[in-house]
Coordinates of C-alpha atoms and ligand atoms in Angstrom, one line a residue:
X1 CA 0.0 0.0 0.0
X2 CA 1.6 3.3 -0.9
X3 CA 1.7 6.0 1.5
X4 CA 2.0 9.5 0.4
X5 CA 2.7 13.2 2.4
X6 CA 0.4 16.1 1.2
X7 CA 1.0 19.1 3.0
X8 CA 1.2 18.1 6.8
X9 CA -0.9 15.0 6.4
X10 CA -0.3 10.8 5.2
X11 CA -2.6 9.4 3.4
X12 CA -2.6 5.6 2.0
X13 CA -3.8 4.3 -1.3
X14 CA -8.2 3.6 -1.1
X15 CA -9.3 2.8 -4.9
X16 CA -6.9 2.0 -7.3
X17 CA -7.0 3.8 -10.9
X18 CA -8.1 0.8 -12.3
X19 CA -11.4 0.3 -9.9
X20 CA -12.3 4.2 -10.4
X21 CA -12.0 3.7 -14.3
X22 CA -14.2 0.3 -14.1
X23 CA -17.3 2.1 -12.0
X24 CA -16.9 5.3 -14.0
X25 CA -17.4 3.0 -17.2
X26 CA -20.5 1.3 -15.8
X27 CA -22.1 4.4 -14.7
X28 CA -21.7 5.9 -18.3
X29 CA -23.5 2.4 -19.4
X30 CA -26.6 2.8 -17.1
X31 CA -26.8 6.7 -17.7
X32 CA -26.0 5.7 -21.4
X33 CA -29.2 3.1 -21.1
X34 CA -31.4 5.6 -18.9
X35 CA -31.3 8.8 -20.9
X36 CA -31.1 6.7 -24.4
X37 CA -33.2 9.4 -26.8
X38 CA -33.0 12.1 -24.6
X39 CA -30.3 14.8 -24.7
X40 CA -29.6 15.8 -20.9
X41 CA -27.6 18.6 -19.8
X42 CA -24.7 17.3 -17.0
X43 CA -24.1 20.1 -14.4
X44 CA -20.4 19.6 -13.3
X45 CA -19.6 21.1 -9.6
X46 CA -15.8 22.4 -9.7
X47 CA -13.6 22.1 -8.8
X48 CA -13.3 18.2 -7.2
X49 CA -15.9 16.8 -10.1
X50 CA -13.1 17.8 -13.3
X51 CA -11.2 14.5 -13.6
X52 CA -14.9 12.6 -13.1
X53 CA -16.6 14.4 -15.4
X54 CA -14.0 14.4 -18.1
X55 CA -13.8 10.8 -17.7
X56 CA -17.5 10.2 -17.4
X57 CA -18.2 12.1 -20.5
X58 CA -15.7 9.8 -23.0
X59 CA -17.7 7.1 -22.2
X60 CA -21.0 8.8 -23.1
X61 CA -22.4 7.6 -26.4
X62 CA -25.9 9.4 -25.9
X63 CA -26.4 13.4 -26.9
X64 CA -25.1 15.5 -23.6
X65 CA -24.7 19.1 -23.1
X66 CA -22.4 19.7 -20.5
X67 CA -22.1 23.3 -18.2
X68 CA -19.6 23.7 -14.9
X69 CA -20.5 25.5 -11.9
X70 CA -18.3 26.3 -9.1
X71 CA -19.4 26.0 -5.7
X72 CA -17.4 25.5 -2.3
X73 CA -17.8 24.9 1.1
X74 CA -14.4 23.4 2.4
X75 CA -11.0 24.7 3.4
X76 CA -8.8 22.4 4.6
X77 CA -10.7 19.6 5.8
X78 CA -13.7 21.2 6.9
X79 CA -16.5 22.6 5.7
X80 CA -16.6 25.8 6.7
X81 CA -21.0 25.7 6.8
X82 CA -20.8 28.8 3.8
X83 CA -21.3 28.1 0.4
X84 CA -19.8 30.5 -2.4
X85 CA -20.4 30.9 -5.6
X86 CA -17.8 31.8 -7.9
X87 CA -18.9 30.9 -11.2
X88 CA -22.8 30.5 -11.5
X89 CA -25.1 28.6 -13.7
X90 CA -25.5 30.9 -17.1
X91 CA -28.1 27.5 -18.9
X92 CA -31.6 28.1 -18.9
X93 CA -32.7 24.7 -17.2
X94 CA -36.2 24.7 -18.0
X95 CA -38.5 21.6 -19.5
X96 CA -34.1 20.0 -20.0
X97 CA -33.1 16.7 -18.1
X98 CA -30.6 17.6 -15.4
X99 CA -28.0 15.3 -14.1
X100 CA -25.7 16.6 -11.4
X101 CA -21.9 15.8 -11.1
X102 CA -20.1 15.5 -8.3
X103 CA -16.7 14.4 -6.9
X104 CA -18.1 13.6 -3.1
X105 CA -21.6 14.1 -1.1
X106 CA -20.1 14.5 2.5
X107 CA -22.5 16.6 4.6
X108 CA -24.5 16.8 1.8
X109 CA -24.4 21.0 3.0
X110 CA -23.3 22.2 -1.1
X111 CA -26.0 20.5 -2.3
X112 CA -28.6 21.8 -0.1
X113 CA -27.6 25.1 -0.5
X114 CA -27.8 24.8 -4.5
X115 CA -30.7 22.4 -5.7
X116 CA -33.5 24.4 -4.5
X117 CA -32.2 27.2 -7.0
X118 CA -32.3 24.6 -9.9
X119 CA -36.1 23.5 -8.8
X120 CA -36.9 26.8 -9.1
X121 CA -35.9 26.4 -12.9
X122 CA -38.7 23.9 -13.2
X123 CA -36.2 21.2 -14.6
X124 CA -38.2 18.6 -16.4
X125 CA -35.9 16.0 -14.4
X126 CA -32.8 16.4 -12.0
X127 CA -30.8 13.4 -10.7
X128 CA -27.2 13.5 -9.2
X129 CA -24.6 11.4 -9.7
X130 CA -21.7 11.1 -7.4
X131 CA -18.4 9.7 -7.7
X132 CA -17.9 9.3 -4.1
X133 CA -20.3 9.4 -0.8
X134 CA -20.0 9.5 3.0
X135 CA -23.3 8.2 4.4
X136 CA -22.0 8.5 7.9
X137 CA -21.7 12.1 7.3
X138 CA -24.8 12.9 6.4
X139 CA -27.0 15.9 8.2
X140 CA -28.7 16.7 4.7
X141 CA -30.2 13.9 2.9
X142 CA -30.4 13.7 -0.5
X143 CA -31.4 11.6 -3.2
X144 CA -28.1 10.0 -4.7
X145 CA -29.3 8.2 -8.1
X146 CA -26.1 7.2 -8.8
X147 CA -23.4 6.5 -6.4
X148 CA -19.5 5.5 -7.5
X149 CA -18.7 4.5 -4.0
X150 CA -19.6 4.7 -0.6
X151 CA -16.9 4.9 1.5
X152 CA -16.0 5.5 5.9
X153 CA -15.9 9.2 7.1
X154 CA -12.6 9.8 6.5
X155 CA -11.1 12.7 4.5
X156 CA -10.2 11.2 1.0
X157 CA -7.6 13.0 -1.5
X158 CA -7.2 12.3 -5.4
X159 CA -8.8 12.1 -8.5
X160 CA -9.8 15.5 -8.6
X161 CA -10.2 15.6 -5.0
X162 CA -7.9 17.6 -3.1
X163 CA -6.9 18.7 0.7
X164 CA -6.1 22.6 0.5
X165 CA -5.4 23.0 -3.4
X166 CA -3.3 19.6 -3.2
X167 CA -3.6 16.3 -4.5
X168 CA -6.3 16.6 -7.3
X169 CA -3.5 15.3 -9.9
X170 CA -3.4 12.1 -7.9
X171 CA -5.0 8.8 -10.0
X172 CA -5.9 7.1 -7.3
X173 CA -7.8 7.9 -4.4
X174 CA -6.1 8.0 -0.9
X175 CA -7.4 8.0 2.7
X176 CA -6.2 9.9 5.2
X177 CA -3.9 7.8 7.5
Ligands
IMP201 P1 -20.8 18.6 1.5 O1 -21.3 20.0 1.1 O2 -20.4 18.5 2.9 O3 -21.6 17.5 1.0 O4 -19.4 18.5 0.8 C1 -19.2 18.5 -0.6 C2 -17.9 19.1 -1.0 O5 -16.9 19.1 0.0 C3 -17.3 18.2 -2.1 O6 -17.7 18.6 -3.4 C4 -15.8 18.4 -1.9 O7 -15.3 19.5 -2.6 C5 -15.6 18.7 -0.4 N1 -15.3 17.4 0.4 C6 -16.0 16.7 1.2 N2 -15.4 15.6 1.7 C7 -14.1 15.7 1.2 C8 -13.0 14.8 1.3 O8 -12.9 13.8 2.0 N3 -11.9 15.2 0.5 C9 -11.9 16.3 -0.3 N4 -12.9 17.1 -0.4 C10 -14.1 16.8 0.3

């Protein structure tokens, strides 16, 4: 098992590159068989959801639109309970099929702060899909339709995800020692 230093912190290796590749492929299948016809637009949360997304998306054989947002609640490895905005959504959402990308649902916080905006859109559907969840850490529940992996309450780095603007490179994902 490797074990690497980020900042101040070890961290060990959690899902190997090859296990994230295989459950990104099979979500792309069932969202592939789901919106077969249809032409949804994928909302991508930024920054932790880039390396999904972009990864996601080559195995898409359906019609997809695809817009980033940029939302944030952490710093460090806490959520700091605000939510900020930096870049918005510019799509007009209405009567379009919604699918939301994300890297992790932890608290489940970002999410609450933001989908309430896109109802007000009157979406014809909205479903999220998310690489990575914490059920232990919920406090606000949310429908996941499609979940990557559910994994302990422990801060993960890699793959996109990082711990203070480090480790997003990373091609695995690691756990925090
Ligand atoms: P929530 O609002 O608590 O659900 O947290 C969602 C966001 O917090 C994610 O999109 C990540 O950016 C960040 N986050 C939560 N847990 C982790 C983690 O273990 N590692 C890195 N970022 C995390």
């Amino acid at each position: 098992m490797a074990v690497i230093k980020v900042h101040d912190k070890e961290f060990e290796t959690y899902l190997s590159s090859e296990s994230i590749e295989k459950r990104v492929e099979e979500i792309a299948a069932a969202l592939n068989k789901e919106y077969s016809g249809k032409q949804p637009l994928f909302i991508s949360i930024l920054n932790g959801a880039f390396m999904f997304t972009a990864d996601l998306f080559r195995h898409l054989t359906i019609d997809a639109e695809l817009c980033f947002i940029k939302l944030a609640s952490y710093k460090g490895m806490k959520s700091t309970g605000k939510i900020t905005t930096s870049i918005g959504l510019e799509e007009d959402i209405f009567g379009k099929d919604i699918i939301i990308l994300e890297d992790i649902v932890d608290t489940g916080k970002t999410l609450h702060g933001f989908l309430p905006k896109l109802f007000h859109q009157q979406p014809n559907s909205l479903k999220i899909v998310t690489l990575l969840h914490k059920p232990e850490a919920t406090e606000y529940p949310h429908q996941l339709d499609y979940i990557g992996f559910a994994i302990p309450n422990k801060f993960v780095i890699g793959y996109g995800l990082d711990y203070d603007g480090l480790g997003r490179n990373l091609k695995e994902i690691y756990q925090l020692k």
